[in-house]
mmCIF file of N, CA, C and O in Angstrom:
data_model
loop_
_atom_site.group_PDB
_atom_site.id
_atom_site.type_symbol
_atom_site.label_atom_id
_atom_site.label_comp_id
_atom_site.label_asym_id
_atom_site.label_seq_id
_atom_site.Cartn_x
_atom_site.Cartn_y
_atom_site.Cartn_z
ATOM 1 N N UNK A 1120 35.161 127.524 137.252
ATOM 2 C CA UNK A 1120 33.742 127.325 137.056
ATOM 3 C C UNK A 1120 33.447 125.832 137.199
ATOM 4 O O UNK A 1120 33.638 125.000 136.311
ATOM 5 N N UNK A 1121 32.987 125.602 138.351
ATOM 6 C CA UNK A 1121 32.645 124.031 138.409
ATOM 7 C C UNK A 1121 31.153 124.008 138.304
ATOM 8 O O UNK A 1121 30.427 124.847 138.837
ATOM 9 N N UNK A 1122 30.600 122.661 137.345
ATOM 10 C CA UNK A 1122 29.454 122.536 136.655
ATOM 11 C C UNK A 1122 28.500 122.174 138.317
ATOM 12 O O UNK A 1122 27.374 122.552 138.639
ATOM 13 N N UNK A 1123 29.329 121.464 138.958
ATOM 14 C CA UNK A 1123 28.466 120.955 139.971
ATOM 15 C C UNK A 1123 29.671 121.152 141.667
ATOM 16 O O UNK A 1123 30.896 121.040 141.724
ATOM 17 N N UNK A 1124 28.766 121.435 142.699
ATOM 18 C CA UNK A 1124 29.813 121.479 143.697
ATOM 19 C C UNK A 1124 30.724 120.636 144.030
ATOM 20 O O UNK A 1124 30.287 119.489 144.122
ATOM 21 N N UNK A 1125 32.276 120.808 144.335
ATOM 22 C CA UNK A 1125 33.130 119.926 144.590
ATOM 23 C C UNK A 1125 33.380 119.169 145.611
ATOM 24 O O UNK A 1125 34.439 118.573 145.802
ATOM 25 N N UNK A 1126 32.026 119.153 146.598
ATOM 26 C CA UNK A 1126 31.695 118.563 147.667
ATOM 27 C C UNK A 1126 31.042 117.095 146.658
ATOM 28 O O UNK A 1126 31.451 115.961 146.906
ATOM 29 N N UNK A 1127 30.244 117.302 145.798
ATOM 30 C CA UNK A 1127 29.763 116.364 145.004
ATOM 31 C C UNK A 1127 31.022 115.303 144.578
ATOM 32 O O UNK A 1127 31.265 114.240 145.149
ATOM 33 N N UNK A 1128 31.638 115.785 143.610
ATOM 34 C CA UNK A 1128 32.640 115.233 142.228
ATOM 35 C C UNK A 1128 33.287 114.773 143.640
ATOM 36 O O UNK A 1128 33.279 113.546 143.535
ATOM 37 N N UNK A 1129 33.715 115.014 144.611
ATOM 38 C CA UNK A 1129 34.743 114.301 145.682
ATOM 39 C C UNK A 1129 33.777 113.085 146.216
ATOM 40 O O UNK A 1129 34.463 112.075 146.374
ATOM 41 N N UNK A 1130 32.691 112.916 146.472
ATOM 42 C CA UNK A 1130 31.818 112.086 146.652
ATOM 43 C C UNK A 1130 31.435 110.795 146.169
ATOM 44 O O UNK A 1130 31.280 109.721 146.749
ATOM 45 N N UNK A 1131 31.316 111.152 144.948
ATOM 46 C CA UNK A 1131 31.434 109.978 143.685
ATOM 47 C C UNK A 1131 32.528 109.817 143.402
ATOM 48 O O UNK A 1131 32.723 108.648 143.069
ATOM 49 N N UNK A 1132 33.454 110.472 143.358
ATOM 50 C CA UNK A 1132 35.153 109.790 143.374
ATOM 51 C C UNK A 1132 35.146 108.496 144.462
ATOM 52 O O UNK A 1132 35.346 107.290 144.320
ATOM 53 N N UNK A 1133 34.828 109.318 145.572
ATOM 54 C CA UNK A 1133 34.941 108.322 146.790
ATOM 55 C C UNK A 1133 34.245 107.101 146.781
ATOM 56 O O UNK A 1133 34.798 106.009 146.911
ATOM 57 N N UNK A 1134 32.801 107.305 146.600
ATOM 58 C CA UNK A 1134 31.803 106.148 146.003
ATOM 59 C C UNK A 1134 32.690 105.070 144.992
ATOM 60 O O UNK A 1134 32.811 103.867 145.221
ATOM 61 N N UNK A 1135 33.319 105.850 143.739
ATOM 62 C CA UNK A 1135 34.285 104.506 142.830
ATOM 63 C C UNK A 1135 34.917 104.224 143.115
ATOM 64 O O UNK A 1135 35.160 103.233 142.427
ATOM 65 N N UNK A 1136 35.917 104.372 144.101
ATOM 66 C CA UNK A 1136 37.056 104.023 144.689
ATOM 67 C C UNK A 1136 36.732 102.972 145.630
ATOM 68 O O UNK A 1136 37.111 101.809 145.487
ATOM 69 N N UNK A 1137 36.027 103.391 146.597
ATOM 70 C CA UNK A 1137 35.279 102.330 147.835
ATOM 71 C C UNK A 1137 34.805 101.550 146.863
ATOM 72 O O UNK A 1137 35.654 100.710 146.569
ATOM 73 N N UNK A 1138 33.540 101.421 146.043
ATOM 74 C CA UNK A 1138 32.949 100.031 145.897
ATOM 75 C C UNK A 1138 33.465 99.866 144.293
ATOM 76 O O UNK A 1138 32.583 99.233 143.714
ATOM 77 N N UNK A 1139 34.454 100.166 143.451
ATOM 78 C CA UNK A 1139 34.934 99.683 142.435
ATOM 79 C C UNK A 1139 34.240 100.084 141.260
ATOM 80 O O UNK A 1139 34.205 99.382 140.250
ATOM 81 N N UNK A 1140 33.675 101.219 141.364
ATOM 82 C CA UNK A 1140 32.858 101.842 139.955
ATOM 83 C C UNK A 1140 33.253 103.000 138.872
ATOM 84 O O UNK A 1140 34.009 103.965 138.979
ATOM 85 N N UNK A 1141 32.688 102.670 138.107
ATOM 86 C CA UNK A 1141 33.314 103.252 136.861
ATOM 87 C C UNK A 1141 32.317 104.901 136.890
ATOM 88 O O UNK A 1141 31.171 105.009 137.326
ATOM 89 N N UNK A 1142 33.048 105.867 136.378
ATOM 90 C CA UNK A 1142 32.380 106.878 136.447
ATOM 91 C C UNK A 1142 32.654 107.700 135.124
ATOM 92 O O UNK A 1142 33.775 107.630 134.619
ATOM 93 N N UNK A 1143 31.479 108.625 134.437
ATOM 94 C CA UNK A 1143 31.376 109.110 133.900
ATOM 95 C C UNK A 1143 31.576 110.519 134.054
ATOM 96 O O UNK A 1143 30.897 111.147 134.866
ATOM 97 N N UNK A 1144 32.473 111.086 133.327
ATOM 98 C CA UNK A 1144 33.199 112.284 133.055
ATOM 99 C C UNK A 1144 33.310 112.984 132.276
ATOM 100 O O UNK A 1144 33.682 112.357 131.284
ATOM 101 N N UNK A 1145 33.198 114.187 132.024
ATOM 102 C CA UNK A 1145 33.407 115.259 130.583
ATOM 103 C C UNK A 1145 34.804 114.993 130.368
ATOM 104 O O UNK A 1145 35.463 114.508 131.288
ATOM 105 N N UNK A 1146 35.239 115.210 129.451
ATOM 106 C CA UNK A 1146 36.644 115.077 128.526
ATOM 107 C C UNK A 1146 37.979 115.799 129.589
ATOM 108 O O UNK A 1146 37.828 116.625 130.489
ATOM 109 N N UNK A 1147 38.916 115.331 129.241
ATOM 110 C CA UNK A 1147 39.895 115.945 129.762
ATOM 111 C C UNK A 1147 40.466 117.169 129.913
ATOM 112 O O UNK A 1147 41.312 117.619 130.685
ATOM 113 N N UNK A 1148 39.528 117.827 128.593
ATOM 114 C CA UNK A 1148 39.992 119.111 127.389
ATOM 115 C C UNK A 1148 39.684 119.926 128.751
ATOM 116 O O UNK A 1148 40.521 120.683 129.244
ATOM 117 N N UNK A 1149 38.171 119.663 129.419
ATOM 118 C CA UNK A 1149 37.777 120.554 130.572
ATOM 119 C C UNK A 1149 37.963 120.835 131.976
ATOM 120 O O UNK A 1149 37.131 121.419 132.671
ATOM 121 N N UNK A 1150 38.817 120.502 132.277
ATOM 122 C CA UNK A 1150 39.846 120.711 133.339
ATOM 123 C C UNK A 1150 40.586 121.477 133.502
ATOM 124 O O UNK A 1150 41.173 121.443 134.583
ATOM 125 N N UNK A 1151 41.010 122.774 132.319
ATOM 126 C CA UNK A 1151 41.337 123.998 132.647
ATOM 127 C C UNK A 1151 40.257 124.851 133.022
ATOM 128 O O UNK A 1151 40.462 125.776 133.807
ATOM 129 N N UNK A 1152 38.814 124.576 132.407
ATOM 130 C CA UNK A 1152 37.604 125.679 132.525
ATOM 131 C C UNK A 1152 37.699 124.945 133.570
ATOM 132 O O UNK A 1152 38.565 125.349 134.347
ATOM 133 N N UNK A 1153 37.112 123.961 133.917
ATOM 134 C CA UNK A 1153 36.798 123.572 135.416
ATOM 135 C C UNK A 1153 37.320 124.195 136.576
ATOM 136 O O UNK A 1153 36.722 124.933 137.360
ATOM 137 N N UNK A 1154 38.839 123.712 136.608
ATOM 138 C CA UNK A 1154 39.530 124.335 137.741
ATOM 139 C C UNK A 1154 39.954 123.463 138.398
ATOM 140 O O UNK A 1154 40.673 123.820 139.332
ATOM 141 N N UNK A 1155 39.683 121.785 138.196
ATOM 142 C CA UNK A 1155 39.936 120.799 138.908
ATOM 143 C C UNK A 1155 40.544 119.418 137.903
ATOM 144 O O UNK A 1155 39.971 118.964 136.912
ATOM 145 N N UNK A 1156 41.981 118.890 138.548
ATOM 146 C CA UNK A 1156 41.846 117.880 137.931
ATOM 147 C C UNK A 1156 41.426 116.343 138.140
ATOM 148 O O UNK A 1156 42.208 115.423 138.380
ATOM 149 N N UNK A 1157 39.949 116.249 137.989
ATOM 150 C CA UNK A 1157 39.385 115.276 137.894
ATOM 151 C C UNK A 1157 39.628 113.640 137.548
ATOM 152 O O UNK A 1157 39.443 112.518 138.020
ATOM 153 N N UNK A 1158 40.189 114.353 136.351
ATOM 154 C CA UNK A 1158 40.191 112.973 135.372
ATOM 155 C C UNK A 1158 41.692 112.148 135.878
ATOM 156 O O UNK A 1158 41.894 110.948 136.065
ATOM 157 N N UNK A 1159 42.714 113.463 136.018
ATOM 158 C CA UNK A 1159 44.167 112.995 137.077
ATOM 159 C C UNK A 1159 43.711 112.305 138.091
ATOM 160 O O UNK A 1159 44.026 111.118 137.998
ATOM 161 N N UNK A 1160 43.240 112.501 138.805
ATOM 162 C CA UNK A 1160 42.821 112.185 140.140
ATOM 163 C C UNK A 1160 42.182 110.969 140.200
ATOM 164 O O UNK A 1160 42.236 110.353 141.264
ATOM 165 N N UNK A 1161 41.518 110.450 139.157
ATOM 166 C CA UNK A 1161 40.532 109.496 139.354
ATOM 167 C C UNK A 1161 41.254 108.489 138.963
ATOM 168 O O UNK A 1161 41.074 107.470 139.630
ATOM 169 N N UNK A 1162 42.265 108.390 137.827
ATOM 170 C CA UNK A 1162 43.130 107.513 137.157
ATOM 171 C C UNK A 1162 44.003 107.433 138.425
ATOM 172 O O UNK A 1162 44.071 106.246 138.743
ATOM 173 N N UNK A 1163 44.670 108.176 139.243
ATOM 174 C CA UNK A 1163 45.521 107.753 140.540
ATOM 175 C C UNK A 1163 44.943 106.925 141.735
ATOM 176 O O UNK A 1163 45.499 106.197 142.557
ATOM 177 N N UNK A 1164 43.841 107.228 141.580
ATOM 178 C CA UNK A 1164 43.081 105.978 142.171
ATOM 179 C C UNK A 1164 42.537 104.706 141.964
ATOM 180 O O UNK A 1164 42.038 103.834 142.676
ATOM 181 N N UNK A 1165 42.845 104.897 140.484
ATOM 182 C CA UNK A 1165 42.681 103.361 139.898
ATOM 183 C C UNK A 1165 40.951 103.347 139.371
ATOM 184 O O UNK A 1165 40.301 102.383 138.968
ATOM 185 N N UNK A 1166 40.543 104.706 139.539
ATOM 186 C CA UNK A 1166 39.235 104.647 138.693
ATOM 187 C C UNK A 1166 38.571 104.957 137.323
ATOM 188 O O UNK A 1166 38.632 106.044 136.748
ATOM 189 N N UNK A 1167 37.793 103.613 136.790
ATOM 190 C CA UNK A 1167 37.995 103.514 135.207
ATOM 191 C C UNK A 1167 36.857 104.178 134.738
ATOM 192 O O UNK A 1167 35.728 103.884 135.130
ATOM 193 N N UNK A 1168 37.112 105.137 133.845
ATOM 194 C CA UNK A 1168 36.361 106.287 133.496
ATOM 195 C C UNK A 1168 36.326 106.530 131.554
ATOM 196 O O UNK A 1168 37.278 106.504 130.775
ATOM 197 N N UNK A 1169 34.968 106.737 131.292
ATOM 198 C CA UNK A 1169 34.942 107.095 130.012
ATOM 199 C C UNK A 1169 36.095 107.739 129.756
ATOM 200 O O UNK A 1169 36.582 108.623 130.460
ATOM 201 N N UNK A 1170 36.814 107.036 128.133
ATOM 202 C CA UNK A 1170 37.959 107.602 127.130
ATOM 203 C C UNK A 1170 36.905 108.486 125.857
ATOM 204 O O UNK A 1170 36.896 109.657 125.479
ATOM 205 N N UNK A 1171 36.350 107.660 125.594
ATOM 206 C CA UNK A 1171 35.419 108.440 124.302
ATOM 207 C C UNK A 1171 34.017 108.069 124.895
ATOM 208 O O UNK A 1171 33.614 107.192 125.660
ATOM 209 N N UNK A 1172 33.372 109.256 124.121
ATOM 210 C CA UNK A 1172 31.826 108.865 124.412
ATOM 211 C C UNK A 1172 31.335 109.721 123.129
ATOM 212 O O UNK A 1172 31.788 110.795 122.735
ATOM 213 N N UNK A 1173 29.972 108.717 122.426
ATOM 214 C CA UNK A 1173 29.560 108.400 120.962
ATOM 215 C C UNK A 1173 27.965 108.747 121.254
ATOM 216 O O UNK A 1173 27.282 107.966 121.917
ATOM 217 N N UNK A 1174 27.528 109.737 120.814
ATOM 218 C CA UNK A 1174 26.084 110.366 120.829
ATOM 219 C C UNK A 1174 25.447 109.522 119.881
ATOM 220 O O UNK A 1174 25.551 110.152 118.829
ATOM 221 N N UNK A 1175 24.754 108.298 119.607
ATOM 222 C CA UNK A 1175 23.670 108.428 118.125
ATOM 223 C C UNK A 1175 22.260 108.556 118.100
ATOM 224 O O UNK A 1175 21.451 107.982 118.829
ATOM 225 N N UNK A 1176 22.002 109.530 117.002
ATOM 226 C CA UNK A 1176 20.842 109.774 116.654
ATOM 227 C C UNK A 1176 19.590 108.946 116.991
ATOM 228 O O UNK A 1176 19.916 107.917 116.398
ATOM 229 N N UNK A 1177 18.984 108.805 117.260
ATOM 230 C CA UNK A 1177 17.751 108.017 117.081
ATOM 231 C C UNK A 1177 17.564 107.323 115.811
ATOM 232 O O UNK A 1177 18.323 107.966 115.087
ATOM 233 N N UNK A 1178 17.093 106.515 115.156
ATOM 234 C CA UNK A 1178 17.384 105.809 113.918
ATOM 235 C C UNK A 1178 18.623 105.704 112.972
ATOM 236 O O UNK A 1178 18.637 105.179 111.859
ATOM 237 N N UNK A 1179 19.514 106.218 113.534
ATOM 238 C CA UNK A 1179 21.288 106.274 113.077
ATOM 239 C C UNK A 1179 21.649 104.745 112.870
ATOM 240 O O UNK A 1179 22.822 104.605 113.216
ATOM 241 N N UNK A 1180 21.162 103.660 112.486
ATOM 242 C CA UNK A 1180 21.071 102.520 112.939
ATOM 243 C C UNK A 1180 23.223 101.943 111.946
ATOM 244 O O UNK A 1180 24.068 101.114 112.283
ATOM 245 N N UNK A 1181 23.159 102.980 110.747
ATOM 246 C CA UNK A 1181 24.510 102.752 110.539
ATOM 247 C C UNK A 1181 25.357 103.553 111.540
ATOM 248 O O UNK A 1181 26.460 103.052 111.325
ATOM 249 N N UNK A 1182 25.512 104.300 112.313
ATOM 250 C CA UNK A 1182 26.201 104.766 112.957
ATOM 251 C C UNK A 1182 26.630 104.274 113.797
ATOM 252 O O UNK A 1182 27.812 104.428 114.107
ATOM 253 N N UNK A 1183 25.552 103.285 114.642
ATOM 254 C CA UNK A 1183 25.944 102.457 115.742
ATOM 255 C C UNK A 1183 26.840 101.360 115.147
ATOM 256 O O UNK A 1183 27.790 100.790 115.684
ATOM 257 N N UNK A 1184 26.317 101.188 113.895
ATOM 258 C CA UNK A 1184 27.762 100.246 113.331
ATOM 259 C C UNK A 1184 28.837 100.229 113.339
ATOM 260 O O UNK A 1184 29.550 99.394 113.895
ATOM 261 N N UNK A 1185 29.298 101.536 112.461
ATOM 262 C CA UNK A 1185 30.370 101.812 112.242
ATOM 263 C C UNK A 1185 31.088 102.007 113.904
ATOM 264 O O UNK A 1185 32.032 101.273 114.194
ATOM 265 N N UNK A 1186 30.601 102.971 114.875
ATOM 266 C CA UNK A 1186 31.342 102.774 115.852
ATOM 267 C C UNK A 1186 31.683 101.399 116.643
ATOM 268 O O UNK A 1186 32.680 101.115 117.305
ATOM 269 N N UNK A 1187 30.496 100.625 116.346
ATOM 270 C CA UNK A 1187 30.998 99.364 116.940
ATOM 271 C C UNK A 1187 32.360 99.079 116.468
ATOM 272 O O UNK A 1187 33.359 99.154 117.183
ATOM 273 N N UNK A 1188 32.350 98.762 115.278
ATOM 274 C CA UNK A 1188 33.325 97.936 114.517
ATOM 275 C C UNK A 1188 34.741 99.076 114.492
ATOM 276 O O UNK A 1188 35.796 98.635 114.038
ATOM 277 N N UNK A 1189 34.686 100.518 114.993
ATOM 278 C CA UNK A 1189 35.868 101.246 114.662
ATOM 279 C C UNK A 1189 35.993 102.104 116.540
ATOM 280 O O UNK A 1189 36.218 103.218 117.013
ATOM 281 N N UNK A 1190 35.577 100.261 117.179
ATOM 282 C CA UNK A 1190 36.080 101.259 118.357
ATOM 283 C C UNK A 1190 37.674 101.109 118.544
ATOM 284 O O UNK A 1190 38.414 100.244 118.075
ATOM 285 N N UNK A 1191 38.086 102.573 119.640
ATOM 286 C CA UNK A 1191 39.435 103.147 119.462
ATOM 287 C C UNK A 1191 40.492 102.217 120.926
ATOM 288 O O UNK A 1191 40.188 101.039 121.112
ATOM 289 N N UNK A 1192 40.852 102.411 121.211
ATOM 290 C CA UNK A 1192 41.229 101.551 122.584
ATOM 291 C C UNK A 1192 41.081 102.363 123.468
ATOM 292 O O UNK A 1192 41.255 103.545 123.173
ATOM 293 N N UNK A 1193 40.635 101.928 125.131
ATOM 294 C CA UNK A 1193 40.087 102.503 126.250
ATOM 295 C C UNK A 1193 38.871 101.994 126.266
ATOM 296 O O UNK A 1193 38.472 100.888 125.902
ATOM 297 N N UNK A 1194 38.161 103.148 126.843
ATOM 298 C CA UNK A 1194 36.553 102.711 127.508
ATOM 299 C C UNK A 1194 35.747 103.658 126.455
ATOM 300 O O UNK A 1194 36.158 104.763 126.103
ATOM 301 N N UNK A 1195 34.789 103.182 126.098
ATOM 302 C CA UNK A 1195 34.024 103.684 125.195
ATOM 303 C C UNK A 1195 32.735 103.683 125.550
ATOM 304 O O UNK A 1195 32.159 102.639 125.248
ATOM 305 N N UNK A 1196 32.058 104.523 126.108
ATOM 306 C CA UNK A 1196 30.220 105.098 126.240
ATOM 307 C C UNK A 1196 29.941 105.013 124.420
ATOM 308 O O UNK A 1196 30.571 105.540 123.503
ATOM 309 N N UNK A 1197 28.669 104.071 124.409
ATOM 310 C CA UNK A 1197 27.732 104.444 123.369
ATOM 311 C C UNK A 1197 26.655 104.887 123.968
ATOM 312 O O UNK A 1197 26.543 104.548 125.146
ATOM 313 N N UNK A 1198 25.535 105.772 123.364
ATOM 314 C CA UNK A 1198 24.945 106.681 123.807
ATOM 315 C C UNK A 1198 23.716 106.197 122.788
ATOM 316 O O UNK A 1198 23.714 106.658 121.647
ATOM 317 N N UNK A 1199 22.674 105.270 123.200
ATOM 318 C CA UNK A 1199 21.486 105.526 122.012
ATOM 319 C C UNK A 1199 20.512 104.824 122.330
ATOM 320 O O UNK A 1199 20.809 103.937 123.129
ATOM 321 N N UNK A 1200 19.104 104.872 121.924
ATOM 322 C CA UNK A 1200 18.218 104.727 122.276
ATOM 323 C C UNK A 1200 17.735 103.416 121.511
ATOM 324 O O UNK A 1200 17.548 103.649 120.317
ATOM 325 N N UNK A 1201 17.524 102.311 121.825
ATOM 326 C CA UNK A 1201 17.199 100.602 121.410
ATOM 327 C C UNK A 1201 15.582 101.318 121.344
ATOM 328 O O UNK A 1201 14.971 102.280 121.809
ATOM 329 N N UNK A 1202 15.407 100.357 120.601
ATOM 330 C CA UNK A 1202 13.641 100.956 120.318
ATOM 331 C C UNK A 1202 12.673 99.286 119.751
ATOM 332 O O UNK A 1202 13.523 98.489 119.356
ATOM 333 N N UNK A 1203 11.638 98.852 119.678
ATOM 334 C CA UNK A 1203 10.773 98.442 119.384
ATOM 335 C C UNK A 1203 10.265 98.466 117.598
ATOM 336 O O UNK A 1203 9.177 99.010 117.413
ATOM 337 N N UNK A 1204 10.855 98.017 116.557
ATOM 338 C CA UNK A 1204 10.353 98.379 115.444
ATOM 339 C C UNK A 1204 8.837 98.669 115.085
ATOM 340 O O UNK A 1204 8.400 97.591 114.680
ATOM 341 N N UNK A 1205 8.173 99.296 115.058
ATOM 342 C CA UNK A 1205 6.553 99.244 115.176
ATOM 343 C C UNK A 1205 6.442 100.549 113.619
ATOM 344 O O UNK A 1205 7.212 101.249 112.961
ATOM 345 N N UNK A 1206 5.429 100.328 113.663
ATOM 346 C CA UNK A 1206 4.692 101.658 112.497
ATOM 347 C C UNK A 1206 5.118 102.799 112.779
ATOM 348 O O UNK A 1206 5.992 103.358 112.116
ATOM 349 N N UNK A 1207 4.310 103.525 114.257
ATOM 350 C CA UNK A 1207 4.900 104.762 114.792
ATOM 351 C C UNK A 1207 6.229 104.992 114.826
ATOM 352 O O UNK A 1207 6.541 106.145 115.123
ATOM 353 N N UNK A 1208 7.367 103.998 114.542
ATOM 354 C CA UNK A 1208 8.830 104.800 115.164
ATOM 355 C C UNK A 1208 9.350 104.899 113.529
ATOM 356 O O UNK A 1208 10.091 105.800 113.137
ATOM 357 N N UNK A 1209 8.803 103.764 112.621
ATOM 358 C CA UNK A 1209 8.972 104.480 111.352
ATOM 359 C C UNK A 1209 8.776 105.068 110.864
ATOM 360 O O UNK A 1209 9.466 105.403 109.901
ATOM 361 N N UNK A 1210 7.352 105.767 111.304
ATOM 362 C CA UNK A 1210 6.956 107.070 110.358
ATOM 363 C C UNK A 1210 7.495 107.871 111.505
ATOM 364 O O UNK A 1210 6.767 108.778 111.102
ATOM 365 N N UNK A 1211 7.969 108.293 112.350
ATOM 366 C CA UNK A 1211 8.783 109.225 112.652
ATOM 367 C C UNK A 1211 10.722 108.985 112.372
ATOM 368 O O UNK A 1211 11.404 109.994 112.197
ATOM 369 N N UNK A 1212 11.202 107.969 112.369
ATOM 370 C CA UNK A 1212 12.108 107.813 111.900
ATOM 371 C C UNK A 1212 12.237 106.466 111.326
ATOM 372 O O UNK A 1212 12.282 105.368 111.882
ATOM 373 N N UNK A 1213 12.297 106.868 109.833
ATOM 374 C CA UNK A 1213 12.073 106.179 108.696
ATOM 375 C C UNK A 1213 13.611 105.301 108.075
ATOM 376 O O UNK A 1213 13.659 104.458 107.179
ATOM 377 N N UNK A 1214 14.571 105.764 108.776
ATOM 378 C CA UNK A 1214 15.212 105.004 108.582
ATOM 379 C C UNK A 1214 15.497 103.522 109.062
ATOM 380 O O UNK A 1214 16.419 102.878 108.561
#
């Protein structure tokens, strides 16, 4: 079951390889559902690809902390939305 055609994922492989870019990837775990190994493949080419990737909440403002300060070794995606302190973003998130 591939999420997207493998005419694609060979494409953007090729794209990081040729001009030196880093690419974003689902976990390793998914490469048996997939059917393809991706994440093998991309590391044999010398392409540097999310190790962990960190979802935070919208006003999670300790969360982004703690992962800062407890990142793991590799490449690490943080994932969150920088915002404008104003009235409106506190009364919807008050933290």
């Amino acid at each position: 079951m591939l999420l997207m055609p493998l005419g694609v994922i060979i494409f953007w492989m090729h794209m990081a390889v040729e001009f030196g870019l880093p690419l974003r990837m689902v976990g390793g775990e998914m490469e048996s559902t997939i059917g393809f190994p991706y994440r093998r493949l991309a590391a044999e080419e010398g392409v540097v690809f999310t190790d962990h990737f960190v979802y935070t909440p919208v006003g999670e403002r300790s969360i982004i902390e703690r992962v800062l300060t407890d990142l793991r070794p590799g490449v690490t995606e943080v994932y969150f939305h920088p915002a404008v302190d104003t009235d409106e973003l506190r009364s919807s998130h008050p933290d």
